[in-house]
């Protein structure tokens, strides 16, 4: 029964997050990856000088061309992150509750500060690099937690598994530069400070393959022409090396003044104090320290690398969420049934809420594209573009202000663009017939 409930929990997480990827429309850079530029990205050699995010770029190309792939990657990434945080908690406590852990993690993933949400769940290009990239650092922390001071366990691993570890470690370096550096930093932390806590068997059968993969992957990423140009000239067409304190520090001030983040940190501190009073073992303290260090290291590159955006904080947010889970889950064991029911109900309500928002965005985006296409067939002196009710959960301006959207779907640059607010056009759609925009167009012009 428990296994069935656990499986059903994974299905809930997979579907809720998968629908975000399926329904959220393509915005901003997504449209460039969807265009011929993205289709030919790997075939014409653009990838050699654009960036070293080879896996992330491949993911966003696939996601922008096939909605089912977007559904699968969004869902699988959320499940993988939730699963790994659950396994970290399992390695630290004998009494832990997997379903409650999964639900709490999924809720935290679904409710970051709004500016992070927009650039992660509301932007395919942002998601492709910044969400899958966090999976491997969490896997690494889980492995460290599992084998820390565990000298008696015999590690049995096949040649195929070793090869898979090596390939996975290499691929994990092709998603986001700051996570590439973080993976290498974690390797150094183990070698320099924690080596005596692991058996030689662990180093021979796990760590050497992971470390080698990270090193090879980092080299392959940073020999990309874009980074060589930055090294010699200080910038390329997108990135540059300069002080980001003017942008990063004010954002961090805003980030840590967010009510959600304040509560998150307060509960982390309370949980740690409660655990510290119980005199936790060195493994618990080490994993907590490693999570905190990783949260800080994931931010450090952005002090000198431009551009910076809220999406760059997502990894640190996940590490803080993991700290919260690992410090509190054992204290909820006497109330786990109540908290499990509450967290499941809350996750489902939040999931349906955000999925409905994504569906509405997608429907409006499709309607706006069809209406723009219709206007190309008539002699209008102006172009009317219908807008979203808001862009609170999308990383894009409204379509009437979005030059990328207009470049792809308006195709009438000589005509002025008139944006139609959501409240002014929505009630006209009740009588709109499929592919018949004549009446809709007349009503728009009369009321605007």
Coordinates of C-alpha atoms in Angstrom, one line a residue:
X1 CA 0.0 0.0 0.0
X2 CA 2.8 2.4 0.9
X3 CA 4.6 1.7 -2.4
X4 CA 1.4 2.5 -4.3
X5 CA 0.9 5.7 -2.4
X6 CA 4.6 6.7 -3.1
X7 CA 4.2 5.9 -6.8
X8 CA 1.0 8.0 -6.9
X9 CA 2.9 10.9 -5.2
X10 CA 5.5 10.8 -8.0
X11 CA 2.7 10.8 -10.6
X12 CA 1.1 13.9 -9.0
X13 CA 4.5 15.8 -9.0
X14 CA 5.2 14.7 -12.6
X15 CA 1.9 15.7 -14.0
X16 CA 1.6 19.1 -12.1
X17 CA 5.0 20.3 -13.2
X18 CA 4.8 18.6 -16.6
X19 CA 1.7 20.6 -17.4
X20 CA 3.5 23.8 -16.7
X21 CA 6.0 22.9 -19.4
X22 CA 3.2 21.8 -21.8
X23 CA 1.0 24.8 -21.4
X24 CA 3.3 27.8 -20.8
X25 CA 3.7 29.5 -24.2
X26 CA 7.1 30.2 -25.8
X27 CA 8.3 33.6 -24.8
X28 CA 11.4 35.7 -25.4
X29 CA 14.4 33.6 -26.3
X30 CA 12.2 30.5 -26.7
X31 CA 11.1 31.8 -30.0
X32 CA 14.6 32.2 -31.3
X33 CA 15.3 28.5 -30.3
X34 CA 12.1 27.5 -32.0
X35 CA 13.0 29.3 -35.2
X36 CA 15.4 28.2 -38.0
X37 CA 18.2 29.6 -35.9
X38 CA 17.6 27.1 -33.2
X39 CA 16.9 24.2 -35.7
X40 CA 20.3 24.8 -37.4
X41 CA 22.2 25.6 -34.1
X42 CA 24.2 22.4 -34.0
X43 CA 24.3 21.8 -37.8
X44 CA 25.8 25.1 -38.9
X45 CA 28.4 25.3 -36.1
X46 CA 26.8 28.1 -34.1
X47 CA 27.2 26.1 -30.9
X48 CA 31.0 26.3 -31.2
X49 CA 31.1 30.0 -30.5
X50 CA 27.7 30.7 -28.7
X51 CA 28.2 29.0 -25.3
X52 CA 29.2 25.7 -23.7
X53 CA 25.7 24.8 -22.5
X54 CA 25.5 22.0 -25.1
X55 CA 23.0 19.8 -23.2
X56 CA 20.9 22.8 -22.0
X57 CA 20.8 24.1 -25.6
X58 CA 19.7 20.7 -26.9
X59 CA 17.0 20.5 -24.3
X60 CA 15.5 23.9 -25.1
X61 CA 15.5 23.2 -28.8
X62 CA 13.6 20.0 -28.3
X63 CA 11.2 21.6 -25.8
X64 CA 10.4 24.5 -28.1
X65 CA 9.7 22.1 -31.0
X66 CA 7.8 19.3 -29.2
X67 CA 5.4 20.1 -26.4
X68 CA 5.4 16.5 -25.2
X69 CA 9.1 16.7 -24.6
X70 CA 8.6 19.9 -22.7
X71 CA 6.0 18.1 -20.6
X72 CA 8.3 15.2 -20.0
X73 CA 11.4 17.2 -19.1
X74 CA 9.5 19.6 -16.7
X75 CA 7.9 16.6 -15.0
X76 CA 11.0 14.4 -14.8
X77 CA 13.2 17.3 -13.5
X78 CA 10.8 18.1 -10.7
X79 CA 10.5 14.4 -9.7
X80 CA 14.3 13.9 -9.8
X81 CA 14.9 16.9 -7.5
X82 CA 12.2 15.9 -5.1
X83 CA 13.4 12.3 -5.1
X84 CA 17.0 13.3 -4.4
X85 CA 16.1 15.6 -1.5
X86 CA 14.0 12.7 -0.1
X87 CA 17.0 10.4 -0.4
X88 CA 19.3 12.9 1.4
X89 CA 16.8 13.0 4.2
X90 CA 16.6 9.2 4.3
X91 CA 20.4 9.0 4.6
X92 CA 20.3 11.3 7.6
X93 CA 17.4 9.9 9.6
X94 CA 16.1 6.5 10.3
X95 CA 12.6 7.8 10.9
X96 CA 11.6 9.9 7.9
X97 CA 8.5 10.0 5.9
X98 CA 9.0 9.9 2.1
X99 CA 5.6 11.1 1.0
X100 CA 5.7 14.1 3.3
X101 CA 9.2 14.9 2.3
X102 CA 8.3 14.7 -1.4
X103 CA 5.2 16.9 -0.9
X104 CA 7.1 19.6 1.1
X105 CA 9.8 19.7 -1.5
X106 CA 7.3 19.9 -4.4
X107 CA 5.6 22.8 -2.6
X108 CA 8.8 24.7 -2.2
X109 CA 9.8 24.1 -5.8
X110 CA 6.4 25.4 -6.9
X111 CA 6.4 28.5 -4.7
X112 CA 9.8 30.4 -5.1
X113 CA 9.7 34.2 -5.1
X114 CA 7.7 35.4 -8.1
X115 CA 10.7 36.8 -10.0
X116 CA 12.4 33.4 -9.8
X117 CA 9.3 31.6 -10.9
X118 CA 8.9 33.7 -14.0
X119 CA 12.5 32.9 -15.2
X120 CA 12.3 29.2 -14.2
X121 CA 8.8 27.7 -14.7
X122 CA 7.6 30.5 -17.0
X123 CA 10.4 30.5 -19.5
X124 CA 11.5 27.3 -21.3
X125 CA 15.0 28.6 -22.1
X126 CA 15.6 29.6 -18.4
X127 CA 14.2 26.2 -17.2
X128 CA 16.4 24.1 -19.6
X129 CA 19.6 25.4 -18.1
X130 CA 18.8 26.2 -14.5
X131 CA 16.5 23.3 -13.4
X132 CA 18.1 20.2 -14.7
X133 CA 21.6 21.5 -13.7
X134 CA 20.7 21.3 -10.0
X135 CA 20.0 17.5 -10.2
X136 CA 23.6 16.4 -10.3
X137 CA 24.8 18.5 -7.3
X138 CA 21.9 17.0 -5.3
X139 CA 22.9 13.5 -6.5
X140 CA 26.5 14.2 -5.4
X141 CA 25.4 15.4 -1.9
X142 CA 23.3 12.2 -1.6
X143 CA 26.2 10.0 -2.5
X144 CA 28.4 11.9 0.0
X145 CA 25.7 11.5 2.7
X146 CA 25.2 7.8 1.9
X147 CA 28.9 6.8 2.2
X148 CA 30.1 9.3 4.8
X149 CA 32.0 7.4 7.6
X150 CA 30.7 4.2 6.0
X151 CA 33.8 2.1 5.8
X152 CA 32.3 -1.4 6.3
X153 CA 29.9 -1.4 3.3
X154 CA 31.2 -3.2 0.3
X155 CA 30.5 -1.1 -2.9
X156 CA 29.5 -3.3 -5.8
X157 CA 29.3 -1.4 -9.1
X158 CA 29.5 -2.8 -12.6
X159 CA 31.7 -1.4 -15.4
X160 CA 28.5 -0.3 -17.1
X161 CA 27.5 1.7 -14.0
X162 CA 30.9 3.3 -13.9
X163 CA 30.7 4.3 -17.5
X164 CA 27.2 5.7 -16.9
X165 CA 28.5 7.7 -13.9
X166 CA 31.3 9.1 -16.0
X167 CA 29.1 10.1 -18.9
X168 CA 26.5 11.6 -16.6
X169 CA 29.1 13.6 -14.8
X170 CA 30.4 15.0 -18.1
X171 CA 26.9 15.8 -19.4
X172 CA 26.1 17.6 -16.0
X173 CA 28.7 20.2 -16.9
X174 CA 26.9 21.3 -20.1
X175 CA 24.0 23.1 -18.5
X176 CA 25.0 26.2 -16.6
X177 CA 28.4 27.7 -16.0
X178 CA 28.0 28.4 -12.3
X179 CA 26.9 24.8 -11.7
X180 CA 29.8 23.5 -13.7
X181 CA 32.1 25.4 -11.3
X182 CA 30.1 24.2 -8.3
X183 CA 30.5 20.6 -9.3
X184 CA 34.3 21.0 -9.5
X185 CA 34.3 22.9 -6.2
X186 CA 32.5 20.0 -4.5
X187 CA 35.1 17.6 -5.8
X188 CA 37.8 19.8 -4.2
X189 CA 36.0 20.0 -0.9
X190 CA 35.9 16.2 -0.7
X191 CA 39.5 15.9 -1.6
X192 CA 40.9 18.6 0.7
X193 CA 38.6 18.5 3.7
X194 CA 36.6 15.3 3.9
X195 CA 38.8 12.6 2.4
X196 CA 39.4 10.8 5.7
X197 CA 35.6 10.2 6.0
X198 CA 35.4 7.9 3.0
X199 CA 36.7 4.5 2.2
X200 CA 39.2 3.8 -0.6
X201 CA 36.5 1.7 -2.1
X202 CA 34.3 4.8 -2.4
X203 CA 37.1 6.8 -4.1
X204 CA 37.9 4.0 -6.6
X205 CA 34.4 3.0 -7.5
X206 CA 32.5 6.3 -7.3
X207 CA 34.5 9.5 -6.7
X208 CA 37.2 9.0 -9.3
X209 CA 34.6 8.6 -12.1
X210 CA 32.6 11.6 -10.9
X211 CA 35.6 13.8 -10.5
X212 CA 37.1 12.8 -13.9
X213 CA 33.7 13.5 -15.5
X214 CA 33.5 16.9 -13.9
X215 CA 37.0 17.8 -15.0
X216 CA 36.5 16.6 -18.6
X217 CA 33.1 18.3 -18.8
X218 CA 34.4 21.6 -17.5
X219 CA 37.3 21.6 -20.0
X220 CA 35.0 20.8 -22.9
X221 CA 32.6 23.6 -21.8
X222 CA 35.1 26.3 -21.3
X223 CA 37.1 25.8 -24.5
X224 CA 34.0 27.0 -26.3
X225 CA 34.9 30.0 -28.5
X226 CA 32.5 32.3 -26.5
X227 CA 34.5 31.9 -23.3
X228 CA 37.8 32.2 -25.0
X229 CA 36.6 35.5 -26.5
X230 CA 35.6 36.6 -23.0
X231 CA 39.0 35.6 -21.7
X232 CA 40.9 37.6 -24.2
X233 CA 38.5 40.5 -24.8
X234 CA 36.5 40.6 -21.6
X235 CA 33.2 40.0 -23.3
X236 CA 31.3 38.3 -26.1
X237 CA 28.0 39.0 -27.8
X238 CA 26.1 38.1 -24.6
X239 CA 28.4 37.8 -21.5
X240 CA 31.1 40.0 -20.1
X241 CA 33.5 40.0 -17.2
X242 CA 32.8 43.0 -15.0
X243 CA 31.6 43.8 -11.5
X244 CA 28.1 42.8 -10.9
X245 CA 27.8 44.3 -7.4
X246 CA 25.6 47.1 -8.8
X247 CA 23.1 44.5 -9.9
X248 CA 23.7 41.4 -7.7
X249 CA 23.9 43.0 -4.3
X250 CA 20.7 45.0 -4.6
X251 CA 18.9 41.9 -5.9
X252 CA 20.3 39.8 -3.0
X253 CA 19.0 42.5 -0.6
X254 CA 15.6 42.1 -2.3
X255 CA 15.8 38.3 -2.3
X256 CA 16.6 38.0 1.4
X257 CA 13.9 40.6 2.3
X258 CA 11.2 38.5 0.6
X259 CA 8.7 37.2 3.1
X260 CA 9.0 33.7 1.8
X261 CA 12.8 33.7 2.0
X262 CA 12.7 35.2 5.5
X263 CA 10.4 32.5 6.7
X264 CA 12.5 29.8 5.0
X265 CA 15.7 31.0 6.7
X266 CA 14.0 31.4 10.1
X267 CA 12.6 27.8 10.0
X268 CA 16.1 26.6 8.8
X269 CA 17.7 28.2 11.9
X270 CA 15.0 26.9 14.3
X271 CA 15.4 23.4 12.8
X272 CA 19.1 23.5 13.1
X273 CA 19.0 24.7 16.7
X274 CA 16.6 22.0 17.6
X275 CA 18.9 19.3 16.0
X276 CA 22.0 20.8 17.5
X277 CA 20.6 20.5 21.0
X278 CA 20.2 16.8 20.3
X279 CA 24.0 16.6 19.5
X280 CA 23.8 15.5 15.9
X281 CA 26.5 13.3 14.5
X282 CA 29.2 14.7 12.2
X283 CA 27.5 13.5 9.0
X284 CA 24.4 15.6 9.7
X285 CA 26.6 18.7 10.4
X286 CA 28.7 18.0 7.3
X287 CA 25.8 17.7 5.0
X288 CA 24.3 20.9 6.4
X289 CA 27.6 22.7 6.0
X290 CA 27.9 21.4 2.4
X291 CA 24.4 22.5 1.5
X292 CA 25.1 26.0 2.9
X293 CA 28.5 26.2 1.1
X294 CA 26.9 25.1 -2.2
X295 CA 24.2 27.8 -1.8
X296 CA 26.9 30.4 -1.5
X297 CA 29.3 29.1 -4.1
X298 CA 26.4 28.9 -6.7
X299 CA 26.1 32.7 -6.3
X300 CA 29.8 33.8 -6.2
X301 CA 30.5 33.7 -10.0
X302 CA 27.8 36.4 -10.6
X303 CA 29.9 38.9 -8.7
X304 CA 32.1 39.1 -11.8
X305 CA 29.9 37.6 -14.6
X306 CA 27.3 39.5 -16.5
X307 CA 24.4 39.1 -17.2
X308 CA 22.7 38.2 -13.9
X309 CA 19.0 37.4 -13.4
X310 CA 16.8 35.9 -10.7
X311 CA 17.0 32.5 -12.4
X312 CA 20.7 32.4 -11.3
X313 CA 19.5 32.2 -7.7
X314 CA 17.4 29.0 -8.3
X315 CA 20.2 26.6 -7.3
X316 CA 20.8 28.4 -4.0
X317 CA 17.0 28.4 -3.4
X318 CA 16.9 24.6 -3.8
X319 CA 19.9 24.1 -1.5
X320 CA 18.1 26.3 1.1
X321 CA 14.9 24.2 0.6
X322 CA 17.0 21.0 1.1
X323 CA 18.4 22.5 4.4
X324 CA 14.8 23.2 5.6
X325 CA 13.7 19.6 4.7
X326 CA 16.7 17.9 6.3
X327 CA 16.4 19.9 9.5
X328 CA 12.7 19.5 10.0
X329 CA 11.5 16.2 8.6
X330 CA 12.5 14.2 11.7
X331 CA 10.7 16.6 14.0
X332 CA 7.5 16.0 12.2
X333 CA 7.5 12.2 12.7
X334 CA 4.8 12.4 15.5
X335 CA 2.5 14.3 13.2
X336 CA 3.4 13.0 9.8
X337 CA -0.1 11.7 9.0
X338 CA -1.7 15.1 9.6
X339 CA 1.1 17.0 7.8
X340 CA 1.1 14.6 4.9
X341 CA -2.6 15.1 4.3
X342 CA -2.3 18.9 4.6
X343 CA 0.8 19.1 2.4
X344 CA -0.8 16.9 -0.3
X345 CA -4.0 19.0 -0.3
X346 CA -1.9 22.2 -0.5
X347 CA 0.3 20.9 -3.3
X348 CA -2.7 19.9 -5.4
X349 CA -4.4 23.2 -4.9
X350 CA -1.3 25.1 -5.8
X351 CA -0.6 22.8 -8.7
X352 CA -4.0 23.3 -10.2
X353 CA -3.8 27.0 -9.6
X354 CA -0.5 27.4 -11.5
X355 CA -1.5 25.0 -14.2
X356 CA -4.7 27.0 -14.9
X357 CA -2.6 30.1 -15.1
X358 CA -0.2 28.4 -17.6
X359 CA -3.2 27.1 -19.7
X360 CA -4.7 30.6 -19.8
X361 CA -1.4 32.1 -21.0
X362 CA -1.2 29.5 -23.7
X363 CA -4.8 30.0 -24.9
X364 CA -4.3 33.7 -25.1
X365 CA -1.0 33.4 -26.9
X366 CA -2.5 31.1 -29.5
X367 CA -5.5 33.4 -30.0
X368 CA -3.2 36.4 -30.4
X369 CA -1.1 34.6 -33.0
X370 CA -4.2 33.6 -35.0
X371 CA -5.6 37.1 -34.8
X372 CA -2.2 38.6 -36.0
X373 CA -2.3 36.1 -38.9
X374 CA -5.8 37.1 -39.8
X375 CA -4.8 40.8 -39.8
X376 CA -2.2 40.1 -42.5
X377 CA -5.0 39.1 -44.9
X378 CA -6.9 42.5 -44.6
X379 CA -6.0 46.1 -45.2
X380 CA -5.7 47.4 -41.7
X381 CA -3.8 50.7 -41.2
X382 CA -2.9 49.4 -37.7
X383 CA -2.1 46.1 -36.1
X384 CA -4.1 45.1 -33.0
X385 CA -2.5 42.7 -30.5
X386 CA -4.5 41.3 -27.7
X387 CA -2.6 41.0 -24.4
X388 CA -2.4 38.7 -21.3
X389 CA -4.2 39.8 -18.1
X390 CA -0.7 40.0 -16.6
X391 CA 2.7 38.6 -17.0
X392 CA 3.3 37.8 -13.4
X393 CA 4.3 34.2 -14.1
X394 CA 5.9 34.6 -17.6
X395 CA 9.3 35.9 -18.4
X396 CA 8.2 38.3 -21.2
X397 CA 6.5 41.7 -21.7
X398 CA 3.0 41.7 -22.9
X399 CA 2.7 40.7 -26.6
X400 CA 1.9 44.2 -27.8
X401 CA 5.3 45.3 -26.3
X402 CA 7.3 42.2 -27.2
X403 CA 9.5 42.9 -30.2
X404 CA 10.4 39.2 -30.5
X405 CA 6.8 38.2 -30.6
X406 CA 6.1 40.9 -33.2
X407 CA 9.0 39.9 -35.3
X408 CA 7.8 36.3 -35.7
X409 CA 4.0 36.8 -35.8
X410 CA 3.1 40.4 -36.8
X411 CA 5.4 40.8 -39.8
X412 CA 4.1 44.2 -40.6
X413 CA 6.8 46.5 -39.2
X414 CA 5.6 49.5 -41.1
X415 CA 2.3 49.6 -39.2
X416 CA 1.7 51.0 -35.7
X417 CA 0.9 48.4 -33.0
X418 CA -2.1 48.9 -30.8
X419 CA -2.2 46.8 -27.6
X420 CA -5.7 45.7 -26.4
X421 CA -6.0 45.1 -22.7
X422 CA -7.3 41.8 -21.5
X423 CA -10.5 43.3 -20.0
X424 CA -11.3 45.1 -23.2
X425 CA -11.2 42.1 -25.5
X426 CA -12.0 39.0 -23.4
X427 CA -15.8 39.5 -23.5
X428 CA -15.7 39.5 -27.4
X429 CA -14.5 35.9 -27.5
X430 CA -17.8 34.4 -26.4
X431 CA -19.1 34.6 -29.9
X432 CA -15.8 34.0 -31.7
X433 CA -16.0 31.1 -34.1
X434 CA -13.0 29.0 -35.0
X435 CA -10.9 30.7 -37.7
X436 CA -13.5 33.4 -38.1
X437 CA -12.0 36.6 -36.8
X438 CA -14.0 39.1 -39.0
X439 CA -16.6 39.9 -36.3
X440 CA -14.0 39.8 -33.5
X441 CA -11.9 42.3 -35.5
X442 CA -14.8 44.7 -36.0
X443 CA -15.6 44.6 -32.3
X444 CA -12.0 45.3 -31.4
X445 CA -11.9 48.3 -33.7
X446 CA -15.2 49.7 -32.5
X447 CA -14.3 49.5 -28.8
X448 CA -10.7 50.7 -29.3

